[in-house]
Amino acid sequence: MSRRKRDSDKPKKALTAYVLYCGVKRGELTKENPDMKFVEVGRELGKMWRAASDEEKAPFLAEAEEKKKEYQAEMEKYKEEHPDSSDEDKRAKKKRKTSKTTSKKKGKKTKKKDPNAPKRAQSAFQYYANEMKPEVKKENTGSNYQAINKILTAKWKTMSAEDRKPWTDQADKDKERFKKETAKYKPAESSDSDSSSSESEQESDSSSDEESSSSESEKETKKKKKPVKKAAPKKKQKKESSSEEESESD
């Protein structure tokens, strides 16, 4: 499904205090540590934000609050100028809900998963997200699941191949593990189906043997019971004609 295009007139969401803090401190940190990787910079900024005092956080919190108010005011104006926007948002939410319900219904029809089946290999981004998600949650308190995933994806996109290497190595190892396990794995249903198919084949063979034996016995009985030829009835015409001749002669 194609994604709905974002309205260019719609105001962007306000930045959080932590994002504003990172925008200021990131440049200073990279200048002091030019060899530091992108991931390490993000971790260090998180530590700095957690260790910062209330006085150090105060200007960023105040700026975030002002931006939030500006965003709310802009959104009110936007809704007045675009009255259909709220209806479109509601329709989009309904579509998302219906798509989720349909996917759940489809999932019910699918077969049950085998608990002994090998688990699928995770991607490099999944390893990265699982490791970095707790830190991002602490840095962005109050943000929902979708907002955290957006932050993680944005950071992942800006990372170089060298920065991604520790997670890509884990993903490669997991792929090898999955291939080995799938090669050894035998689904439980296959043994039952094979046994049932072999039993059905044996039954069919036995039935065919029984049919052949019965046909042979029927042939033998037919051979033994040959039809007996019945004697043809004697002709009475000659007797009748001879009796008539005798009566005439008399």
JSON list of C-alpha atoms in Angstrom, two decimals:
[
{"chain": "A", "resi": 1, "resn": "MET", "atom": "CA", "xyz": [0.00, 0.00, 0.00]},
{"chain": "A", "resi": 2, "resn": "SER", "atom": "CA", "xyz": [1.21, 3.49, -0.90]},
{"chain": "A", "resi": 3, "resn": "ARG", "atom": "CA", "xyz": [1.75, 5.89, 1.99]},
{"chain": "A", "resi": 4, "resn": "ARG", "atom": "CA", "xyz": [-0.41, 8.98, 2.30]},
{"chain": "A", "resi": 5, "resn": "LYS", "atom": "CA", "xyz": [1.46, 12.10, 1.20]},
{"chain": "A", "resi": 6, "resn": "ARG", "atom": "CA", "xyz": [2.24, 14.57, 3.98]},
{"chain": "A", "resi": 7, "resn": "ASP", "atom": "CA", "xyz": [0.61, 17.98, 3.75]},
{"chain": "A", "resi": 8, "resn": "SER", "atom": "CA", "xyz": [3.33, 20.62, 3.28]},
{"chain": "A", "resi": 9, "resn": "ASP", "atom": "CA", "xyz": [1.15, 23.28, 5.00]},
{"chain": "A", "resi": 10, "resn": "LYS", "atom": "CA", "xyz": [0.70, 21.16, 8.12]},
{"chain": "A", "resi": 11, "resn": "PRO", "atom": "CA", "xyz": [2.99, 22.38, 10.96]},
{"chain": "A", "resi": 12, "resn": "LYS", "atom": "CA", "xyz": [5.74, 20.08, 12.16]},
{"chain": "A", "resi": 13, "resn": "LYS", "atom": "CA", "xyz": [5.71, 18.72, 15.69]},
{"chain": "A", "resi": 14, "resn": "ALA", "atom": "CA", "xyz": [7.65, 20.58, 18.37]},
{"chain": "A", "resi": 15, "resn": "LEU", "atom": "CA", "xyz": [11.11, 19.32, 19.31]},
{"chain": "A", "resi": 16, "resn": "THR", "atom": "CA", "xyz": [11.69, 17.91, 22.77]},
{"chain": "A", "resi": 17, "resn": "ALA", "atom": "CA", "xyz": [14.12, 19.39, 25.31]},
{"chain": "A", "resi": 18, "resn": "TYR", "atom": "CA", "xyz": [16.58, 16.54, 24.76]},
{"chain": "A", "resi": 19, "resn": "VAL", "atom": "CA", "xyz": [16.63, 17.03, 20.97]},
{"chain": "A", "resi": 20, "resn": "LEU", "atom": "CA", "xyz": [17.33, 20.75, 21.47]},
{"chain": "A", "resi": 21, "resn": "TYR", "atom": "CA", "xyz": [20.08, 19.88, 23.96]},
{"chain": "A", "resi": 22, "resn": "CYS", "atom": "CA", "xyz": [21.69, 17.45, 21.49]},
{"chain": "A", "resi": 23, "resn": "GLY", "atom": "CA", "xyz": [21.58, 20.06, 18.73]},
{"chain": "A", "resi": 24, "resn": "VAL", "atom": "CA", "xyz": [23.71, 22.39, 20.86]},
{"chain": "A", "resi": 25, "resn": "LYS", "atom": "CA", "xyz": [26.06, 19.89, 22.50]},
{"chain": "A", "resi": 26, "resn": "ARG", "atom": "CA", "xyz": [26.68, 17.58, 19.54]},
{"chain": "A", "resi": 27, "resn": "GLY", "atom": "CA", "xyz": [28.96, 20.05, 17.74]},
{"chain": "A", "resi": 28, "resn": "GLU", "atom": "CA", "xyz": [31.00, 20.70, 20.88]},
{"chain": "A", "resi": 29, "resn": "LEU", "atom": "CA", "xyz": [31.38, 16.98, 21.57]},
{"chain": "A", "resi": 30, "resn": "THR", "atom": "CA", "xyz": [32.48, 16.12, 18.02]},
{"chain": "A", "resi": 31, "resn": "LYS", "atom": "CA", "xyz": [35.07, 18.92, 18.05]},
{"chain": "A", "resi": 32, "resn": "GLU", "atom": "CA", "xyz": [36.55, 17.65, 21.31]},
{"chain": "A", "resi": 33, "resn": "ASN", "atom": "CA", "xyz": [36.41, 14.00, 20.10]},
{"chain": "A", "resi": 34, "resn": "PRO", "atom": "CA", "xyz": [36.78, 13.91, 16.29]},
{"chain": "A", "resi": 35, "resn": "ASP", "atom": "CA", "xyz": [37.47, 10.13, 16.25]},
{"chain": "A", "resi": 36, "resn": "MET", "atom": "CA", "xyz": [34.29, 9.30, 18.16]},
{"chain": "A", "resi": 37, "resn": "LYS", "atom": "CA", "xyz": [31.70, 7.30, 16.19]},
{"chain": "A", "resi": 38, "resn": "PHE", "atom": "CA", "xyz": [28.11, 8.40, 15.69]},
{"chain": "A", "resi": 39, "resn": "VAL", "atom": "CA", "xyz": [26.73, 5.77, 18.07]},
{"chain": "A", "resi": 40, "resn": "GLU", "atom": "CA", "xyz": [29.26, 6.67, 20.74]},
{"chain": "A", "resi": 41, "resn": "VAL", "atom": "CA", "xyz": [28.34, 10.35, 20.37]},
{"chain": "A", "resi": 42, "resn": "GLY", "atom": "CA", "xyz": [24.66, 9.50, 20.91]},
{"chain": "A", "resi": 43, "resn": "ARG", "atom": "CA", "xyz": [25.48, 7.46, 24.00]},
{"chain": "A", "resi": 44, "resn": "GLU", "atom": "CA", "xyz": [27.66, 10.21, 25.42]},
{"chain": "A", "resi": 45, "resn": "LEU", "atom": "CA", "xyz": [24.97, 12.83, 24.84]},
{"chain": "A", "resi": 46, "resn": "GLY", "atom": "CA", "xyz": [22.48, 10.62, 26.68]},
{"chain": "A", "resi": 47, "resn": "LYS", "atom": "CA", "xyz": [24.84, 10.31, 29.63]},
{"chain": "A", "resi": 48, "resn": "MET", "atom": "CA", "xyz": [25.44, 14.06, 29.63]},
{"chain": "A", "resi": 49, "resn": "TRP", "atom": "CA", "xyz": [21.70, 14.78, 29.60]},
{"chain": "A", "resi": 50, "resn": "ARG", "atom": "CA", "xyz": [21.03, 12.39, 32.48]},
{"chain": "A", "resi": 51, "resn": "ALA", "atom": "CA", "xyz": [23.93, 13.82, 34.48]},
{"chain": "A", "resi": 52, "resn": "ALA", "atom": "CA", "xyz": [22.92, 17.45, 33.80]},
{"chain": "A", "resi": 53, "resn": "SER", "atom": "CA", "xyz": [21.42, 19.43, 36.65]},
{"chain": "A", "resi": 54, "resn": "ASP", "atom": "CA", "xyz": [17.98, 21.06, 36.64]},
{"chain": "A", "resi": 55, "resn": "GLU", "atom": "CA", "xyz": [19.61, 24.46, 36.06]},
{"chain": "A", "resi": 56, "resn": "GLU", "atom": "CA", "xyz": [21.40, 23.17, 32.94]},
{"chain": "A", "resi": 57, "resn": "LYS", "atom": "CA", "xyz": [18.22, 21.59, 31.62]},
{"chain": "A", "resi": 58, "resn": "ALA", "atom": "CA", "xyz": [16.03, 24.61, 32.43]},
{"chain": "A", "resi": 59, "resn": "PRO", "atom": "CA", "xyz": [16.71, 26.67, 29.24]},
{"chain": "A", "resi": 60, "resn": "PHE", "atom": "CA", "xyz": [16.07, 23.67, 26.98]},
{"chain": "A", "resi": 61, "resn": "LEU", "atom": "CA", "xyz": [12.90, 22.73, 28.83]},
{"chain": "A", "resi": 62, "resn": "ALA", "atom": "CA", "xyz": [11.65, 26.32, 28.59]},
{"chain": "A", "resi": 63, "resn": "GLU", "atom": "CA", "xyz": [12.43, 26.48, 24.87]},
{"chain": "A", "resi": 64, "resn": "ALA", "atom": "CA", "xyz": [10.67, 23.14, 24.30]},
{"chain": "A", "resi": 65, "resn": "GLU", "atom": "CA", "xyz": [7.59, 24.43, 26.15]},
{"chain": "A", "resi": 66, "resn": "GLU", "atom": "CA", "xyz": [7.49, 27.57, 24.00]},
{"chain": "A", "resi": 67, "resn": "LYS", "atom": "CA", "xyz": [7.84, 25.53, 20.81]},
{"chain": "A", "resi": 68, "resn": "LYS", "atom": "CA", "xyz": [5.04, 23.24, 21.99]},
{"chain": "A", "resi": 69, "resn": "LYS", "atom": "CA", "xyz": [2.71, 26.23, 22.51]},
{"chain": "A", "resi": 70, "resn": "GLU", "atom": "CA", "xyz": [3.64, 27.60, 19.09]},
{"chain": "A", "resi": 71, "resn": "TYR", "atom": "CA", "xyz": [2.90, 24.23, 17.54]},
{"chain": "A", "resi": 72, "resn": "GLN", "atom": "CA", "xyz": [-0.52, 24.05, 19.22]},
{"chain": "A", "resi": 73, "resn": "ALA", "atom": "CA", "xyz": [-1.39, 27.58, 18.03]},
{"chain": "A", "resi": 74, "resn": "GLU", "atom": "CA", "xyz": [-0.28, 26.76, 14.47]},
{"chain": "A", "resi": 75, "resn": "MET", "atom": "CA", "xyz": [-2.32, 23.57, 14.52]},
{"chain": "A", "resi": 76, "resn": "GLU", "atom": "CA", "xyz": [-5.46, 25.48, 15.54]},
{"chain": "A", "resi": 77, "resn": "LYS", "atom": "CA", "xyz": [-4.98, 27.88, 12.63]},
{"chain": "A", "resi": 78, "resn": "TYR", "atom": "CA", "xyz": [-4.31, 24.97, 10.30]},
{"chain": "A", "resi": 79, "resn": "LYS", "atom": "CA", "xyz": [-7.53, 23.22, 11.34]},
{"chain": "A", "resi": 80, "resn": "GLU", "atom": "CA", "xyz": [-9.52, 26.43, 10.78]},
{"chain": "A", "resi": 81, "resn": "GLU", "atom": "CA", "xyz": [-8.03, 26.86, 7.30]},
{"chain": "A", "resi": 82, "resn": "HIS", "atom": "CA", "xyz": [-8.29, 23.12, 6.52]},
{"chain": "A", "resi": 83, "resn": "PRO", "atom": "CA", "xyz": [-11.54, 21.87, 8.11]},
{"chain": "A", "resi": 84, "resn": "ASP", "atom": "CA", "xyz": [-11.38, 18.60, 6.17]},
{"chain": "A", "resi": 85, "resn": "SER", "atom": "CA", "xyz": [-8.00, 17.71, 7.69]},
{"chain": "A", "resi": 86, "resn": "SER", "atom": "CA", "xyz": [-9.53, 16.30, 10.88]},
{"chain": "A", "resi": 87, "resn": "ASP", "atom": "CA", "xyz": [-11.87, 14.11, 8.83]},
{"chain": "A", "resi": 88, "resn": "GLU", "atom": "CA", "xyz": [-8.93, 12.84, 6.77]},
{"chain": "A", "resi": 89, "resn": "ASP", "atom": "CA", "xyz": [-7.00, 12.00, 9.93]},
{"chain": "A", "resi": 90, "resn": "LYS", "atom": "CA", "xyz": [-9.99, 10.09, 11.28]},
{"chain": "A", "resi": 91, "resn": "ARG", "atom": "CA", "xyz": [-10.32, 8.17, 8.02]},
{"chain": "A", "resi": 92, "resn": "ALA", "atom": "CA", "xyz": [-6.64, 7.32, 8.07]},
{"chain": "A", "resi": 93, "resn": "LYS", "atom": "CA", "xyz": [-6.94, 6.03, 11.65]},
{"chain": "A", "resi": 94, "resn": "LYS", "atom": "CA", "xyz": [-9.97, 3.93, 10.68]},
{"chain": "A", "resi": 95, "resn": "LYS", "atom": "CA", "xyz": [-8.06, 2.43, 7.76]},
{"chain": "A", "resi": 96, "resn": "ARG", "atom": "CA", "xyz": [-5.19, 1.53, 10.05]},
{"chain": "A", "resi": 97, "resn": "LYS", "atom": "CA", "xyz": [-7.57, -0.15, 12.50]},
{"chain": "A", "resi": 98, "resn": "THR", "atom": "CA", "xyz": [-9.36, -2.07, 9.74]},
{"chain": "A", "resi": 99, "resn": "SER", "atom": "CA", "xyz": [-6.05, -3.21, 8.26]},
{"chain": "A", "resi": 100, "resn": "LYS", "atom": "CA", "xyz": [-4.99, -4.47, 11.70]},
{"chain": "A", "resi": 101, "resn": "THR", "atom": "CA", "xyz": [-8.27, -6.33, 12.23]},
{"chain": "A", "resi": 102, "resn": "THR", "atom": "CA", "xyz": [-8.11, -7.93, 8.77]},
{"chain": "A", "resi": 103, "resn": "SER", "atom": "CA", "xyz": [-4.54, -9.02, 9.38]},
{"chain": "A", "resi": 104, "resn": "LYS", "atom": "CA", "xyz": [-5.63, -10.58, 12.69]},
{"chain": "A", "resi": 105, "resn": "LYS", "atom": "CA", "xyz": [-8.47, -12.42, 10.95]},
{"chain": "A", "resi": 106, "resn": "LYS", "atom": "CA", "xyz": [-6.09, -13.71, 8.32]},
{"chain": "A", "resi": 107, "resn": "GLY", "atom": "CA", "xyz": [-3.75, -14.81, 11.06]},
{"chain": "A", "resi": 108, "resn": "LYS", "atom": "CA", "xyz": [-6.50, -16.96, 12.60]},
{"chain": "A", "resi": 109, "resn": "LYS", "atom": "CA", "xyz": [-6.85, -18.96, 9.40]},
{"chain": "A", "resi": 110, "resn": "THR", "atom": "CA", "xyz": [-3.14, -19.71, 9.24]},
{"chain": "A", "resi": 111, "resn": "LYS", "atom": "CA", "xyz": [-1.76, -22.92, 10.68]},
{"chain": "A", "resi": 112, "resn": "LYS", "atom": "CA", "xyz": [-0.34, -23.06, 14.18]},
{"chain": "A", "resi": 113, "resn": "LYS", "atom": "CA", "xyz": [3.39, -22.47, 14.42]},
{"chain": "A", "resi": 114, "resn": "ASP", "atom": "CA", "xyz": [5.58, -25.36, 15.44]},
{"chain": "A", "resi": 115, "resn": "PRO", "atom": "CA", "xyz": [7.31, -24.48, 18.76]},
{"chain": "A", "resi": 116, "resn": "ASN", "atom": "CA", "xyz": [10.31, -26.58, 17.73]},
{"chain": "A", "resi": 117, "resn": "ALA", "atom": "CA", "xyz": [10.76, -24.67, 14.46]},
{"chain": "A", "resi": 118, "resn": "PRO", "atom": "CA", "xyz": [13.92, -22.50, 14.23]},
{"chain": "A", "resi": 119, "resn": "LYS", "atom": "CA", "xyz": [13.47, -18.79, 14.90]},
{"chain": "A", "resi": 120, "resn": "ARG", "atom": "CA", "xyz": [13.98, -16.44, 11.97]},
{"chain": "A", "resi": 121, "resn": "ALA", "atom": "CA", "xyz": [17.18, -14.43, 11.77]},
{"chain": "A", "resi": 122, "resn": "GLN", "atom": "CA", "xyz": [16.99, -10.84, 12.99]},
{"chain": "A", "resi": 123, "resn": "SER", "atom": "CA", "xyz": [18.19, -7.91, 10.89]},
{"chain": "A", "resi": 124, "resn": "ALA", "atom": "CA", "xyz": [21.04, -5.60, 11.83]},
{"chain": "A", "resi": 125, "resn": "PHE", "atom": "CA", "xyz": [18.58, -2.79, 12.58]},
{"chain": "A", "resi": 126, "resn": "GLN", "atom": "CA", "xyz": [16.64, -5.02, 14.99]},
{"chain": "A", "resi": 127, "resn": "TYR", "atom": "CA", "xyz": [19.81, -5.74, 16.96]},
{"chain": "A", "resi": 128, "resn": "TYR", "atom": "CA", "xyz": [20.61, -2.02, 16.98]},
{"chain": "A", "resi": 129, "resn": "ALA", "atom": "CA", "xyz": [17.09, -1.03, 18.08]},
{"chain": "A", "resi": 130, "resn": "ASN", "atom": "CA", "xyz": [16.98, -3.62, 20.88]},
{"chain": "A", "resi": 131, "resn": "GLU", "atom": "CA", "xyz": [20.28, -2.32, 22.25]},
{"chain": "A", "resi": 132, "resn": "MET", "atom": "CA", "xyz": [19.64, 1.41, 21.89]},
{"chain": "A", "resi": 133, "resn": "LYS", "atom": "CA", "xyz": [15.92, 1.57, 22.73]},
{"chain": "A", "resi": 134, "resn": "PRO", "atom": "CA", "xyz": [16.33, 1.76, 26.54]},
{"chain": "A", "resi": 135, "resn": "GLU", "atom": "CA", "xyz": [18.65, 4.76, 26.23]},
{"chain": "A", "resi": 136, "resn": "VAL", "atom": "CA", "xyz": [16.35, 6.52, 23.78]},
{"chain": "A", "resi": 137, "resn": "LYS", "atom": "CA", "xyz": [13.38, 5.96, 26.11]},
{"chain": "A", "resi": 138, "resn": "LYS", "atom": "CA", "xyz": [15.28, 7.56, 29.01]},
{"chain": "A", "resi": 139, "resn": "GLU", "atom": "CA", "xyz": [16.33, 10.48, 26.83]},
{"chain": "A", "resi": 140, "resn": "ASN", "atom": "CA", "xyz": [12.77, 10.99, 25.53]},
{"chain": "A", "resi": 141, "resn": "THR", "atom": "CA", "xyz": [10.52, 10.41, 28.52]},
{"chain": "A", "resi": 142, "resn": "GLY", "atom": "CA", "xyz": [6.82, 10.53, 27.70]},
{"chain": "A", "resi": 143, "resn": "SER", "atom": "CA", "xyz": [7.28, 9.77, 24.00]},
{"chain": "A", "resi": 144, "resn": "ASN", "atom": "CA", "xyz": [5.30, 6.89, 22.54]},
{"chain": "A", "resi": 145, "resn": "TYR", "atom": "CA", "xyz": [6.49, 3.77, 20.72]},
{"chain": "A", "resi": 146, "resn": "GLN", "atom": "CA", "xyz": [6.23, 5.28, 17.24]},
{"chain": "A", "resi": 147, "resn": "ALA", "atom": "CA", "xyz": [8.23, 8.39, 18.17]},
{"chain": "A", "resi": 148, "resn": "ILE", "atom": "CA", "xyz": [11.03, 6.25, 19.63]},
{"chain": "A", "resi": 149, "resn": "ASN", "atom": "CA", "xyz": [11.17, 4.13, 16.48]},
{"chain": "A", "resi": 150, "resn": "LYS", "atom": "CA", "xyz": [11.36, 7.26, 14.33]},
{"chain": "A", "resi": 151, "resn": "ILE", "atom": "CA", "xyz": [14.34, 8.50, 16.34]},
{"chain": "A", "resi": 152, "resn": "LEU", "atom": "CA", "xyz": [16.07, 5.12, 16.03]},
{"chain": "A", "resi": 153, "resn": "THR", "atom": "CA", "xyz": [15.48, 4.91, 12.27]},
{"chain": "A", "resi": 154, "resn": "ALA", "atom": "CA", "xyz": [16.71, 8.48, 11.77]},
{"chain": "A", "resi": 155, "resn": "LYS", "atom": "CA", "xyz": [19.93, 7.68, 13.63]},
{"chain": "A", "resi": 156, "resn": "TRP", "atom": "CA", "xyz": [20.37, 4.40, 11.76]},
{"chain": "A", "resi": 157, "resn": "LYS", "atom": "CA", "xyz": [20.06, 6.10, 8.37]},
{"chain": "A", "resi": 158, "resn": "THR", "atom": "CA", "xyz": [22.80, 8.62, 9.17]},
{"chain": "A", "resi": 159, "resn": "MET", "atom": "CA", "xyz": [25.22, 5.90, 10.37]},
{"chain": "A", "resi": 160, "resn": "SER", "atom": "CA", "xyz": [28.07, 4.72, 8.14]},
{"chain": "A", "resi": 161, "resn": "ALA", "atom": "CA", "xyz": [28.87, 1.07, 7.34]},
{"chain": "A", "resi": 162, "resn": "GLU", "atom": "CA", "xyz": [31.65, 1.09, 9.95]},
{"chain": "A", "resi": 163, "resn": "ASP", "atom": "CA", "xyz": [29.25, 2.36, 12.62]},
{"chain": "A", "resi": 164, "resn": "ARG", "atom": "CA", "xyz": [26.76, -0.37, 11.74]},
{"chain": "A", "resi": 165, "resn": "LYS", "atom": "CA", "xyz": [29.36, -3.14, 11.70]},
{"chain": "A", "resi": 166, "resn": "PRO", "atom": "CA", "xyz": [28.84, -4.55, 15.24]},
{"chain": "A", "resi": 167, "resn": "TRP", "atom": "CA", "xyz": [25.14, -5.15, 14.49]},
{"chain": "A", "resi": 168, "resn": "THR", "atom": "CA", "xyz": [25.67, -6.35, 10.92]},
{"chain": "A", "resi": 169, "resn": "ASP", "atom": "CA", "xyz": [28.13, -8.95, 12.25]},
{"chain": "A", "resi": 170, "resn": "GLN", "atom": "CA", "xyz": [25.51, -10.16, 14.72]},
{"chain": "A", "resi": 171, "resn": "ALA", "atom": "CA", "xyz": [22.93, -10.36, 11.92]},
{"chain": "A", "resi": 172, "resn": "ASP", "atom": "CA", "xyz": [25.31, -12.39, 9.70]},
{"chain": "A", "resi": 173, "resn": "LYS", "atom": "CA", "xyz": [25.96, -14.87, 12.51]},
{"chain": "A", "resi": 174, "resn": "ASP", "atom": "CA", "xyz": [22.24, -15.17, 13.12]},
{"chain": "A", "resi": 175, "resn": "LYS", "atom": "CA", "xyz": [21.64, -15.90, 9.42]},
{"chain": "A", "resi": 176, "resn": "GLU", "atom": "CA", "xyz": [24.18, -18.75, 9.51]},
{"chain": "A", "resi": 177, "resn": "ARG", "atom": "CA", "xyz": [22.52, -20.11, 12.65]},
{"chain": "A", "resi": 178, "resn": "PHE", "atom": "CA", "xyz": [19.10, -20.02, 10.96]},
{"chain": "A", "resi": 179, "resn": "LYS", "atom": "CA", "xyz": [20.38, -21.84, 7.85]},
{"chain": "A", "resi": 180, "resn": "LYS", "atom": "CA", "xyz": [21.94, -24.64, 9.91]},
{"chain": "A", "resi": 181, "resn": "GLU", "atom": "CA", "xyz": [18.83, -25.09, 12.04]},
{"chain": "A", "resi": 182, "resn": "THR", "atom": "CA", "xyz": [16.49, -25.13, 9.03]},
{"chain": "A", "resi": 183, "resn": "ALA", "atom": "CA", "xyz": [18.66, -27.78, 7.36]},
{"chain": "A", "resi": 184, "resn": "LYS", "atom": "CA", "xyz": [18.37, -30.04, 10.43]},
{"chain": "A", "resi": 185, "resn": "TYR", "atom": "CA", "xyz": [14.75, -29.20, 11.18]},
{"chain": "A", "resi": 186, "resn": "LYS", "atom": "CA", "xyz": [12.01, -31.64, 10.18]},
{"chain": "A", "resi": 187, "resn": "PRO", "atom": "CA", "xyz": [8.42, -30.46, 10.65]},
{"chain": "A", "resi": 188, "resn": "ALA", "atom": "CA", "xyz": [6.26, -32.63, 12.91]},
{"chain": "A", "resi": 189, "resn": "GLU", "atom": "CA", "xyz": [3.43, -32.82, 10.37]},
{"chain": "A", "resi": 190, "resn": "SER", "atom": "CA", "xyz": [5.62, -34.48, 7.74]},
{"chain": "A", "resi": 191, "resn": "SER", "atom": "CA", "xyz": [6.10, -37.68, 9.79]},
{"chain": "A", "resi": 192, "resn": "ASP", "atom": "CA", "xyz": [2.36, -38.01, 10.36]},
{"chain": "A", "resi": 193, "resn": "SER", "atom": "CA", "xyz": [1.56, -37.42, 6.72]},
{"chain": "A", "resi": 194, "resn": "ASP", "atom": "CA", "xyz": [4.21, -39.90, 5.61]},
{"chain": "A", "resi": 195, "resn": "SER", "atom": "CA", "xyz": [2.91, -42.58, 7.97]},
{"chain": "A", "resi": 196, "resn": "SER", "atom": "CA", "xyz": [-0.69, -41.95, 6.88]},
{"chain": "A", "resi": 197, "resn": "SER", "atom": "CA", "xyz": [0.30, -42.05, 3.22]},
{"chain": "A", "resi": 198, "resn": "SER", "atom": "CA", "xyz": [2.21, -45.32, 3.71]},
{"chain": "A", "resi": 199, "resn": "GLU", "atom": "CA", "xyz": [-0.78, -46.83, 5.53]},
{"chain": "A", "resi": 200, "resn": "SER", "atom": "CA", "xyz": [-3.11, -45.77, 2.75]},
{"chain": "A", "resi": 201, "resn": "GLU", "atom": "CA", "xyz": [-0.75, -47.26, 0.19]},
{"chain": "A", "resi": 202, "resn": "GLN", "atom": "CA", "xyz": [-0.68, -50.55, 2.10]},
{"chain": "A", "resi": 203, "resn": "GLU", "atom": "CA", "xyz": [-4.46, -50.56, 2.28]},
{"chain": "A", "resi": 204, "resn": "SER", "atom": "CA", "xyz": [-4.72, -49.91, -1.45]},
{"chain": "A", "resi": 205, "resn": "ASP", "atom": "CA", "xyz": [-2.23, -52.69, -2.16]},
{"chain": "A", "resi": 206, "resn": "SER", "atom": "CA", "xyz": [-4.14, -55.13, 0.04]},
{"chain": "A", "resi": 207, "resn": "SER", "atom": "CA", "xyz": [-7.44, -54.15, -1.58]},
{"chain": "A", "resi": 208, "resn": "SER", "atom": "CA", "xyz": [-5.96, -54.64, -5.04]},
{"chain": "A", "resi": 209, "resn": "ASP", "atom": "CA", "xyz": [-4.65, -58.08, -3.99]},
{"chain": "A", "resi": 210, "resn": "GLU", "atom": "CA", "xyz": [-8.08, -59.00, -2.67]},
{"chain": "A", "resi": 211, "resn": "GLU", "atom": "CA", "xyz": [-9.71, -57.88, -5.91]},
{"chain": "A", "resi": 212, "resn": "SER", "atom": "CA", "xyz": [-7.27, -59.88, -8.03]},
{"chain": "A", "resi": 213, "resn": "SER", "atom": "CA", "xyz": [-7.76, -63.01, -5.89]},
{"chain": "A", "resi": 214, "resn": "SER", "atom": "CA", "xyz": [-11.54, -62.66, -6.06]},
{"chain": "A", "resi": 215, "resn": "SER", "atom": "CA", "xyz": [-11.42, -62.24, -9.84]},
{"chain": "A", "resi": 216, "resn": "GLU", "atom": "CA", "xyz": [-9.26, -65.37, -10.16]},
{"chain": "A", "resi": 217, "resn": "SER", "atom": "CA", "xyz": [-11.64, -67.40, -7.97]},
{"chain": "A", "resi": 218, "resn": "GLU", "atom": "CA", "xyz": [-14.57, -66.23, -10.07]},
{"chain": "A", "resi": 219, "resn": "LYS", "atom": "CA", "xyz": [-12.76, -67.39, -13.22]},
{"chain": "A", "resi": 220, "resn": "GLU", "atom": "CA", "xyz": [-12.12, -70.81, -11.70]},
{"chain": "A", "resi": 221, "resn": "THR", "atom": "CA", "xyz": [-15.76, -71.24, -10.72]},
{"chain": "A", "resi": 222, "resn": "LYS", "atom": "CA", "xyz": [-16.84, -70.30, -14.24]},
{"chain": "A", "resi": 223, "resn": "LYS", "atom": "CA", "xyz": [-14.50, -72.90, -15.68]},
{"chain": "A", "resi": 224, "resn": "LYS", "atom": "CA", "xyz": [-15.82, -75.64, -13.37]},
{"chain": "A", "resi": 225, "resn": "LYS", "atom": "CA", "xyz": [-19.47, -74.82, -13.98]},
{"chain": "A", "resi": 226, "resn": "LYS", "atom": "CA", "xyz": [-19.70, -75.36, -17.72]},
{"chain": "A", "resi": 227, "resn": "PRO", "atom": "CA", "xyz": [-23.21, -74.94, -19.18]},
{"chain": "A", "resi": 228, "resn": "VAL", "atom": "CA", "xyz": [-24.97, -78.32, -19.91]},
{"chain": "A", "resi": 229, "resn": "LYS", "atom": "CA", "xyz": [-26.51, -78.51, -23.40]},
{"chain": "A", "resi": 230, "resn": "LYS", "atom": "CA", "xyz": [-30.21, -79.27, -23.26]},
{"chain": "A", "resi": 231, "resn": "ALA", "atom": "CA", "xyz": [-31.65, -81.95, -25.64]},
{"chain": "A", "resi": 232, "resn": "ALA", "atom": "CA", "xyz": [-33.72, -80.55, -28.49]},
{"chain": "A", "resi": 233, "resn": "PRO", "atom": "CA", "xyz": [-37.44, -81.48, -28.36]},
{"chain": "A", "resi": 234, "resn": "LYS", "atom": "CA", "xyz": [-38.50, -84.33, -30.74]},
{"chain": "A", "resi": 235, "resn": "LYS", "atom": "CA", "xyz": [-40.51, -83.37, -33.77]},
{"chain": "A", "resi": 236, "resn": "LYS", "atom": "CA", "xyz": [-44.14, -84.65, -33.65]},
{"chain": "A", "resi": 237, "resn": "GLN", "atom": "CA", "xyz": [-45.05, -83.73, -37.21]},
{"chain": "A", "resi": 238, "resn": "LYS", "atom": "CA", "xyz": [-43.98, -87.10, -38.66]},
{"chain": "A", "resi": 239, "resn": "LYS", "atom": "CA", "xyz": [-46.11, -89.06, -36.17]},
{"chain": "A", "resi": 240, "resn": "GLU", "atom": "CA", "xyz": [-49.12, -86.92, -36.91]},
{"chain": "A", "resi": 241, "resn": "SER", "atom": "CA", "xyz": [-48.73, -87.32, -40.69]},
{"chain": "A", "resi": 242, "resn": "SER", "atom": "CA", "xyz": [-48.32, -91.14, -40.41]},
{"chain": "A", "resi": 243, "resn": "SER", "atom": "CA", "xyz": [-51.47, -91.45, -38.31]},
{"chain": "A", "resi": 244, "resn": "GLU", "atom": "CA", "xyz": [-53.41, -89.50, -40.89]},
{"chain": "A", "resi": 245, "resn": "GLU", "atom": "CA", "xyz": [-52.19, -91.79, -43.70]},
{"chain": "A", "resi": 246, "resn": "GLU", "atom": "CA", "xyz": [-53.28, -94.91, -41.76]},
{"chain": "A", "resi": 247, "resn": "SER", "atom": "CA", "xyz": [-56.76, -93.49, -41.24]},
{"chain": "A", "resi": 248, "resn": "GLU", "atom": "CA", "xyz": [-57.13, -92.74, -44.99]},
{"chain": "A", "resi": 249, "resn": "SER", "atom": "CA", "xyz": [-56.05, -96.24, -45.99]},
{"chain": "A", "resi": 250, "resn": "ASP", "atom": "CA", "xyz": [-58.63, -97.76, -43.67]}
]
